[in-house]
Structures are given as C-alpha cells and as structure tokens.
Amino acid sequence: MSRYLITVSTVMTIPHISLVMASPSNHANLRPELLVVANNKASETEFYNQGVSLLKQKKYQEALKQFNQALNINPNYTQAYTKRGLTYYHLKQYQEAFNDYNRAVQLDAKFPEAYTYRGLLRHALGNDIGALTDYNRAIEIKSNYAEAYNYRGVSHLALSDHQNAIKDYTQAIALNPKYAEAYNNRGVAHSIAGDYAKAMEDYSKAIQLDSNYTQAYKNRGITKAQLGEYLAAIIDYNHALELDSQDSSIYYNRGIAYYQLKEYQKAIADYSEVIKRDPNSPNTYFSRAVARQQLKDAQGALDDYNLAITKKTDYADAYFNRGLLFYQVGNQSKFVEDLEKAASLYQQQGNNQGYQKVQDVLSKYEPI
C-alpha cells in the first residue's frame, strides 16, 4: 500500500502586539516639582528633591531613603507619599505603594497625580476597572491632564474597549500634540481594531516626535509584517535593535519576517538570539524547529520540538508538527502517537479547527 504524502504544517502567526506603556518615572511633567532651597539645615523639600532626582536615575533604594527622610520631617507631605509610592512600585513592593497612594489621597483628595499613580498600579495588578475609577477622578480634578487620558486609554484597551481607548488617546494628543507615547498607544489600538493604515500613521508620527522611540519602531514593524511588507518590517526591526539590542521580542518578530521571506538561516539565527536571552520560551523553540524543518534538518527540528513540549506540555501544535516530522523520517508509531495527542489537546482546548486538521491527516494515512 502507498503512504499518503503529508506536508509539514507551519503555524507561524504574527504575535500579538504588546501595548507599550512608558514607566511612570519617566513622566517628570506630571506635575511641576517643588524645587526649593532651604536657608539652613536640610528641609523635607530638599530630601524630596533629592529623592525625585534619584528616582529619575532609577536608583530606587537610594530614592526611598530620601523620601523616608522627607516624611520623617513632615508626615503630611502629600507629594513625598506619591513619589515614594512610585518608588515602591518600581521595587515591586506593591502593597507599600498602594498604602502610600492611599495616604496621599487622604491628605489631599484633589491631588490628581496620586489617583493616576494608583491607577497605574491597579492596571499593573490586572484591576483595570479600579484603574478607570482612579483615572476618572484624576481627570475630574484636572480636566487638561493629558497623561491621565493616555493611561485611561491603556486600561480601556486592556478591557477590549477599542473605541474609548482611541478617544482617550486622541484627547491626550489634543492636549499635548507632541505626546509620542499617546500616538504609539493609539497606533496599537488602531492595529488591534484592524485599521492598519491609521496604525502606521500613528507609529510614524511617534517616531517623528521621538527618533529614539524603540517600541514605535517595533510596533510599526509588526504592522508592516501584518500587511505582508516583510522587508520594510525588517528595516524597522533593525532600527529598534540599534536602540535596544536586548529586547528579545524584536529578534523574534524579525525572525518571523525572515521566515516569511524564506531566509531560514537568518530566521534561525534570530530565534537562537531569543533563546540565548530566554531559554524557557516554548514558542521560540517551536518557530526554530519549523525553520530547521524547512532546511531538512530533521534532527535539529526534532530537538526543538522536544524542547518546546518540555517547556509547554500541552503544546498541541508542537505535537502535531513533531508527529509529521516522525512520519517524514519513517517512524509511523510515533507519528500516530503524536497526532492522537495533538487531537486530544486540541479538543480539550476547544480548538475545533486544530482537531479537524488532525482528523483529516489521520483519515488519509495508510500504514505500510
């Protein structure tokens, strides 16, 4: 009996765009800092100013000491609680950050920055409904607060409310026409909504405003790839890597673009860079396996599928592709075993299309 010729399935989807929200510590313009020079001994304001300077330099432990000193002198120093809360946020001491924001609000119920920072914390912890409440309060107090609109847009988008997210980003831009981050974030919202032309316009505007905006280059590259413009996407990824050579996601996305251009060796090189930085990424092992399979490197592909499954034991696509590879090298028992495992996982995961794909292959299989 003859065997049915089974071709390799390559599951190579463009990854979901990550919404980039700049670190709150970068926004010194949220409220003018109080730069006061004491006439004699160090005052709470001097400690506060030193803390703000250290916070901007990302010297969080040193900044914490300065804010503590300021609050020791003046336990009712609203701004110091807010900035110390931000410092705790960066140190991932979230309960302490939350306590400080709450204290700042208690001291001054009309201090919009305290609500905004608390909203950012709630967003980081996955409580976007609570974050919206804080942003709404901040905007109620300060109607021209561009940053609060921008961050409220972030939470709207996290809640899949694209329309209101775009409205908020647009309002932030109206208040601050040079707000590169808001353009980038609106680009993400347009892209997720499928309006790639508007997304491209926004990313390009963000780059025009800030030529060193790594994430805007990366996001524009992803959108170009979604449009099938892989060479143009690679140019943007290259710019992004010149600005940040440690961002694994840029290498991964560029690897996908090289794969689509059938430049498999370059794709493998990029996936290997990702693995070097993150050896526990099952998707990267899977993608590298697919590229190796295109180069007829059966052993290399098998090794990578094995690693992908080790890192993610319910990786149905990896079982499916590994099964096809076993078929190609003549191991029929392993072929059937992997496809049956893939079918079971697809069914458990509610992936009817994947389950049917396996059934179609098995129905045409004739054992020797």
Short mmCIF file of C-alpha atoms in Angstrom, two decimals:
data_model
loop_
_atom_site.label_atom_id
_atom_site.label_comp_id
_atom_site.label_asym_id
_atom_site.label_seq_id
_atom_site.Cartn_x
_atom_site.Cartn_y
_atom_site.Cartn_z
CA MET A 1 0.00 0.00 0.00
CA SER A 2 1.21 3.52 -0.65
CA ARG A 3 1.55 6.13 2.01
CA TYR A 4 -0.28 9.44 1.82
CA LEU A 5 2.21 12.28 1.40
CA ILE A 6 1.78 14.55 4.40
CA THR A 7 3.26 18.02 4.27
CA VAL A 8 4.59 19.97 7.20
CA SER A 9 2.17 22.42 8.77
CA THR A 10 3.81 25.65 9.77
CA VAL A 11 1.93 27.52 12.44
CA MET A 12 3.56 30.92 12.04
CA THR A 13 1.25 33.68 13.15
CA ILE A 14 2.38 37.24 13.75
CA PRO A 15 2.49 37.67 17.53
CA HIS A 16 0.02 39.89 19.33
CA ILE A 17 1.19 43.47 19.61
CA SER A 18 2.18 44.39 23.11
CA LEU A 19 0.83 47.67 24.34
CA VAL A 20 3.76 49.75 25.47
CA MET A 21 3.15 51.92 28.47
CA ALA A 22 6.12 54.01 29.47
CA SER A 23 7.29 53.81 33.04
CA PRO A 24 5.62 56.46 35.18
CA SER A 25 9.04 57.51 36.44
CA ASN A 26 9.77 58.94 33.01
CA HIS A 27 6.97 61.46 33.30
CA ALA A 28 8.51 64.21 35.36
CA ASN A 29 5.99 66.58 33.78
CA LEU A 30 3.03 65.03 35.58
CA ARG A 31 3.28 67.90 37.97
CA PRO A 32 5.98 70.57 38.39
CA GLU A 33 8.33 69.51 41.16
CA LEU A 34 8.85 71.82 44.10
CA LEU A 35 12.43 72.94 43.80
CA VAL A 36 13.02 74.90 46.97
CA VAL A 37 16.39 75.58 48.55
CA ALA A 38 16.39 75.74 52.34
CA ASN A 39 18.26 78.53 54.02
CA ASN A 40 19.72 76.46 56.83
CA LYS A 41 19.53 72.76 57.66
CA ALA A 42 18.22 70.19 55.21
CA SER A 43 14.47 70.52 54.84
CA GLU A 44 11.88 67.96 53.85
CA THR A 45 11.76 69.60 50.42
CA GLU A 46 15.48 69.07 49.88
CA PHE A 47 15.19 65.40 50.76
CA TYR A 48 12.17 65.21 48.45
CA ASN A 49 14.03 66.86 45.57
CA GLN A 50 16.98 64.51 46.03
CA GLY A 51 14.58 61.57 46.04
CA VAL A 52 12.96 62.75 42.79
CA SER A 53 16.39 63.08 41.15
CA LEU A 54 17.39 59.57 42.24
CA LEU A 55 14.04 58.18 41.09
CA LYS A 56 14.62 59.59 37.61
CA GLN A 57 18.03 57.86 37.63
CA LYS A 58 16.31 54.58 38.61
CA LYS A 59 18.27 54.45 41.86
CA TYR A 60 15.25 53.24 43.74
CA GLN A 61 16.76 52.19 47.06
CA GLU A 62 18.61 55.49 47.38
CA ALA A 63 15.46 57.41 46.41
CA LEU A 64 13.47 55.52 49.04
CA LYS A 65 15.84 56.70 51.76
CA GLN A 66 15.43 60.33 50.71
CA PHE A 67 11.63 60.15 50.67
CA ASN A 68 11.70 58.47 54.09
CA GLN A 69 13.77 61.38 55.40
CA ALA A 70 11.33 63.90 53.95
CA LEU A 71 8.38 62.10 55.54
CA ASN A 72 10.15 61.81 58.88
CA ILE A 73 10.36 65.60 58.95
CA ASN A 74 6.87 66.16 57.54
CA PRO A 75 4.46 63.20 57.91
CA ASN A 76 1.82 65.10 55.91
CA TYR A 77 3.90 65.62 52.76
CA THR A 78 1.49 64.54 50.01
CA GLN A 79 3.95 64.71 47.11
CA ALA A 80 6.50 62.65 49.04
CA TYR A 81 3.95 59.88 49.67
CA THR A 82 3.08 59.87 45.97
CA LYS A 83 6.69 59.65 44.80
CA ARG A 84 7.61 57.12 47.48
CA GLY A 85 4.66 55.06 46.29
CA LEU A 86 6.08 55.21 42.78
CA THR A 87 9.45 54.10 44.13
CA TYR A 88 7.84 51.13 45.88
CA TYR A 89 6.05 50.35 42.61
CA HIS A 90 9.37 50.04 40.79
CA LEU A 91 10.74 47.90 43.62
CA LYS A 92 7.66 45.64 43.16
CA GLN A 93 6.60 46.33 46.73
CA TYR A 94 3.03 46.82 45.62
CA GLN A 95 1.24 46.85 48.96
CA GLU A 96 3.58 49.56 50.26
CA ALA A 97 2.97 51.55 47.07
CA PHE A 98 -0.78 51.20 47.46
CA ASN A 99 -0.60 52.33 51.09
CA ASP A 100 1.35 55.45 50.11
CA TYR A 101 -1.07 56.39 47.34
CA ASN A 102 -3.99 55.94 49.70
CA ARG A 103 -2.26 58.15 52.28
CA ALA A 104 -1.65 60.84 49.66
CA VAL A 105 -5.33 60.81 48.69
CA GLN A 106 -6.34 61.04 52.35
CA LEU A 107 -4.12 64.09 52.81
CA ASP A 108 -5.27 65.79 49.60
CA ALA A 109 -8.41 64.44 47.94
CA LYS A 110 -7.78 66.76 44.99
CA PHE A 111 -4.22 65.66 44.17
CA PRO A 112 -4.63 64.15 40.67
CA GLU A 113 -1.19 62.55 40.44
CA ALA A 114 -1.91 60.30 43.42
CA TYR A 115 -5.01 58.94 41.67
CA THR A 116 -3.11 58.49 38.41
CA TYR A 117 -0.25 56.57 40.03
CA ARG A 118 -2.71 54.43 41.95
CA GLY A 119 -4.47 53.74 38.67
CA LEU A 120 -1.20 52.65 37.11
CA LEU A 121 -0.62 50.27 40.00
CA ARG A 122 -4.09 48.82 39.70
CA HIS A 123 -3.59 48.33 35.95
CA ALA A 124 -0.28 46.54 36.60
CA LEU A 125 -2.09 44.22 39.01
CA GLY A 126 -4.84 43.49 36.48
CA ASN A 127 -7.55 45.62 38.08
CA ASP A 128 -8.43 47.85 35.15
CA ILE A 129 -11.95 48.57 36.41
CA GLY A 130 -10.41 50.03 39.57
CA ALA A 131 -7.80 51.84 37.49
CA LEU A 132 -10.55 53.53 35.43
CA THR A 133 -12.14 54.81 38.63
CA ASP A 134 -8.85 56.44 39.62
CA TYR A 135 -8.21 57.93 36.18
CA ASN A 136 -11.75 59.31 36.07
CA ARG A 137 -11.19 61.02 39.40
CA ALA A 138 -7.87 62.47 38.24
CA ILE A 139 -9.49 63.87 35.09
CA GLU A 140 -12.42 65.22 37.09
CA ILE A 141 -9.94 67.19 39.19
CA LYS A 142 -7.68 68.22 36.31
CA SER A 143 -9.55 68.21 33.00
CA ASN A 144 -6.44 69.02 30.91
CA TYR A 145 -4.44 66.11 32.33
CA ALA A 146 -3.05 64.51 29.14
CA GLU A 147 -1.24 61.68 30.95
CA ALA A 148 -4.41 60.58 32.75
CA TYR A 149 -6.25 60.36 29.42
CA ASN A 150 -3.38 58.33 27.95
CA TYR A 151 -3.31 55.87 30.82
CA ARG A 152 -7.10 55.63 30.90
CA GLY A 153 -6.81 54.63 27.26
CA VAL A 154 -4.43 51.86 28.30
CA SER A 155 -7.00 50.44 30.71
CA HIS A 156 -9.81 50.78 28.18
CA LEU A 157 -7.72 48.82 25.69
CA ALA A 158 -6.89 46.17 28.31
CA LEU A 159 -10.67 45.77 28.71
CA SER A 160 -11.02 45.41 24.90
CA ASP A 161 -12.81 48.75 24.62
CA HIS A 162 -11.00 49.95 21.49
CA GLN A 163 -13.37 52.82 20.77
CA ASN A 164 -12.97 54.52 24.14
CA ALA A 165 -9.25 53.81 24.16
CA ILE A 166 -8.86 55.65 20.84
CA LYS A 167 -10.99 58.53 22.16
CA ASP A 168 -8.76 58.88 25.22
CA TYR A 169 -5.53 58.75 23.22
CA THR A 170 -6.95 61.33 20.83
CA GLN A 171 -7.82 63.62 23.73
CA ALA A 172 -4.34 63.20 25.19
CA ILE A 173 -2.87 64.21 21.83
CA ALA A 174 -5.22 67.20 21.59
CA LEU A 175 -3.93 68.39 24.97
CA ASN A 176 -0.30 67.62 24.10
CA PRO A 177 0.34 67.42 20.32
CA LYS A 178 3.92 66.27 20.98
CA TYR A 179 2.88 63.29 23.11
CA ALA A 180 4.74 60.50 21.30
CA GLU A 181 3.59 57.79 23.68
CA ALA A 182 -0.08 58.60 23.09
CA TYR A 183 0.46 58.35 19.32
CA ASN A 184 2.17 54.96 19.80
CA ASN A 185 -0.60 53.69 22.05
CA ARG A 186 -3.31 54.90 19.67
CA GLY A 187 -1.45 53.07 16.92
CA VAL A 188 -1.69 49.88 18.95
CA ALA A 189 -5.43 50.40 19.41
CA HIS A 190 -5.93 51.01 15.67
CA SER A 191 -3.86 47.93 14.86
CA ILE A 192 -5.79 45.67 17.20
CA ALA A 193 -9.00 47.04 15.67
CA GLY A 194 -7.64 46.09 12.23
CA ASP A 195 -7.12 49.63 10.92
CA TYR A 196 -3.50 49.19 9.87
CA ALA A 197 -3.33 52.38 7.80
CA LYS A 198 -4.16 54.57 10.80
CA ALA A 199 -1.84 52.49 12.98
CA MET A 200 1.03 53.14 10.58
CA GLU A 201 0.31 56.89 10.61
CA ASP A 202 0.39 56.98 14.40
CA TYR A 203 3.60 54.96 14.75
CA SER A 204 5.28 57.16 12.14
CA LYS A 205 4.17 60.30 14.00
CA ALA A 206 5.52 58.89 17.27
CA ILE A 207 8.87 58.24 15.57
CA GLN A 208 8.86 61.73 14.06
CA LEU A 209 8.40 63.18 17.55
CA ASP A 210 10.95 60.85 19.15
CA SER A 211 13.50 59.30 16.79
CA ASN A 212 14.70 57.02 19.62
CA TYR A 213 11.27 55.51 20.33
CA THR A 214 12.15 51.81 20.22
CA GLN A 215 8.64 50.49 20.73
CA ALA A 216 7.18 52.62 17.96
CA TYR A 217 9.72 51.16 15.51
CA LYS A 218 8.90 47.67 16.75
CA ASN A 219 5.14 48.19 16.57
CA ARG A 220 5.37 49.70 13.09
CA GLY A 221 7.46 46.71 12.04
CA ILE A 222 4.80 44.33 13.32
CA THR A 223 2.09 46.20 11.42
CA LYS A 224 4.15 46.14 8.22
CA ALA A 225 4.55 42.39 8.67
CA GLN A 226 0.80 42.03 9.14
CA LEU A 227 0.43 43.77 5.78
CA GLY A 228 2.93 41.36 4.22
CA GLU A 229 5.64 44.04 3.88
CA TYR A 230 8.37 41.88 5.40
CA LEU A 231 11.41 43.69 4.02
CA ALA A 232 10.08 47.01 5.30
CA ALA A 233 9.30 45.36 8.64
CA ILE A 234 12.89 44.15 8.93
CA ILE A 235 14.16 47.70 8.40
CA ASP A 236 12.05 48.87 11.36
CA TYR A 237 13.16 45.93 13.50
CA ASN A 238 16.78 46.79 12.68
CA HIS A 239 16.22 50.37 13.86
CA ALA A 240 14.63 49.07 17.04
CA LEU A 241 17.57 46.74 17.71
CA GLU A 242 20.03 49.60 17.22
CA LEU A 243 18.22 51.35 20.07
CA ASP A 244 17.72 48.27 22.26
CA SER A 245 19.71 45.17 21.39
CA GLN A 246 18.44 43.31 24.46
CA ASP A 247 14.75 43.20 23.52
CA SER A 248 14.09 39.54 22.71
CA SER A 249 10.73 40.25 21.11
CA ILE A 250 12.36 42.27 18.34
CA TYR A 251 14.61 39.35 17.40
CA TYR A 252 11.60 37.04 17.46
CA ASN A 253 9.50 39.28 15.22
CA ARG A 254 12.39 39.77 12.82
CA GLY A 255 12.84 36.00 12.75
CA ILE A 256 9.22 35.64 11.65
CA ALA A 257 9.78 38.19 8.87
CA TYR A 258 12.91 36.36 7.67
CA TYR A 259 10.97 33.09 7.75
CA GLN A 260 8.22 34.56 5.58
CA LEU A 261 10.91 35.66 3.12
CA LYS A 262 12.26 32.06 3.16
CA GLU A 263 15.55 33.25 4.63
CA TYR A 264 15.54 30.35 7.04
CA GLN A 265 19.12 30.61 8.27
CA LYS A 266 18.59 34.22 9.29
CA ALA A 267 15.33 33.26 10.97
CA ILE A 268 17.12 30.53 12.92
CA ALA A 269 19.85 32.98 13.95
CA ASP A 270 17.23 35.38 15.35
CA TYR A 271 15.34 32.65 17.18
CA SER A 272 18.64 31.49 18.67
CA GLU A 273 19.25 35.03 19.96
CA VAL A 274 15.88 34.90 21.70
CA ILE A 275 16.67 31.52 23.25
CA LYS A 276 20.02 32.82 24.45
CA ARG A 277 18.17 35.51 26.41
CA ASP A 278 15.15 33.40 27.36
CA PRO A 279 15.85 29.65 27.30
CA ASN A 280 12.32 28.88 28.55
CA SER A 281 10.32 30.19 25.58
CA PRO A 282 8.36 27.28 24.02
CA ASN A 283 7.14 29.38 21.07
CA THR A 284 10.70 30.21 20.06
CA TYR A 285 11.79 26.57 20.10
CA PHE A 286 8.71 25.75 18.02
CA SER A 287 9.45 28.50 15.48
CA ARG A 288 13.08 27.47 15.20
CA ALA A 289 12.01 23.86 14.69
CA VAL A 290 9.76 24.89 11.79
CA ALA A 291 12.61 26.82 10.16
CA ARG A 292 15.01 23.91 10.64
CA GLN A 293 12.47 21.57 9.13
CA GLN A 294 12.36 23.76 6.02
CA LEU A 295 16.14 23.29 5.74
CA LYS A 296 15.71 19.48 6.01
CA ASP A 297 17.44 19.49 9.40
CA ALA A 298 15.27 16.73 10.84
CA GLN A 299 17.34 16.15 13.98
CA GLY A 300 17.60 19.84 14.81
CA ALA A 301 13.87 20.26 14.30
CA LEU A 302 13.12 17.20 16.45
CA ASP A 303 15.33 18.53 19.25
CA ASP A 304 13.49 21.86 19.19
CA TYR A 305 10.02 20.31 19.15
CA ASN A 306 11.08 18.19 22.13
CA LEU A 307 12.22 21.30 23.98
CA ALA A 308 9.02 23.17 23.10
CA ILE A 309 6.94 20.32 24.53
CA THR A 310 9.15 20.11 27.61
CA LYS A 311 8.58 23.80 28.28
CA LYS A 312 4.85 23.59 27.49
CA THR A 313 3.43 20.14 27.98
CA ASP A 314 0.05 20.96 26.39
CA TYR A 315 1.55 22.46 23.21
CA ALA A 316 -0.81 20.88 20.66
CA ASP A 317 0.82 22.49 17.60
CA ALA A 318 4.22 21.14 18.63
CA TYR A 319 2.83 17.60 18.98
CA PHE A 320 1.17 17.93 15.57
CA ASN A 321 4.30 19.15 13.78
CA ARG A 322 6.54 16.66 15.58
CA GLY A 323 4.19 13.91 14.51
CA LEU A 324 4.51 15.00 10.88
CA LEU A 325 8.28 15.02 11.28
CA PHE A 326 8.20 11.47 12.64
CA TYR A 327 6.20 10.49 9.57
CA GLN A 328 8.81 12.02 7.27
CA VAL A 329 11.64 10.09 8.92
CA GLY A 330 9.67 6.85 8.79
CA ASN A 331 8.62 6.45 12.44
CA GLN A 332 4.95 5.63 11.95
CA SER A 333 4.15 4.63 15.51
CA LYS A 334 5.46 7.95 16.88
CA PHE A 335 3.61 9.77 14.11
CA VAL A 336 0.26 8.31 15.16
CA GLU A 337 1.03 8.74 18.86
CA ASP A 338 1.82 12.45 18.49
CA LEU A 339 -1.16 13.19 16.27
CA GLU A 340 -3.53 11.47 18.66
CA LYS A 341 -2.02 13.50 21.50
CA ALA A 342 -2.43 16.69 19.46
CA ALA A 343 -6.08 15.80 18.73
CA SER A 344 -6.76 15.24 22.42
CA LEU A 345 -5.18 18.57 23.37
CA TYR A 346 -6.99 20.49 20.63
CA GLN A 347 -10.27 19.01 21.83
CA GLN A 348 -9.53 19.91 25.47
CA GLN A 349 -8.63 23.44 24.43
CA GLY A 350 -11.76 23.92 22.35
CA ASN A 351 -9.77 24.24 19.14
CA ASN A 352 -12.14 22.58 16.69
CA GLN A 353 -10.14 23.64 13.66
CA GLY A 354 -6.98 22.03 15.04
CA TYR A 355 -8.87 18.88 15.99
CA GLN A 356 -10.36 18.60 12.50
CA LYS A 357 -6.93 19.17 10.94
CA VAL A 358 -5.58 16.14 12.78
CA GLN A 359 -8.58 14.02 11.84
CA ASP A 360 -8.13 14.94 8.17
CA VAL A 361 -4.50 13.83 8.22
CA LEU A 362 -5.20 10.58 10.08
CA SER A 363 -8.09 9.71 7.74
CA LYS A 364 -5.72 9.78 4.77
CA TYR A 365 -2.95 7.85 6.49
CA GLU A 366 -2.34 4.31 5.28
CA PRO A 367 0.18 2.35 7.34
CA ILE A 368 2.69 0.31 5.43
#
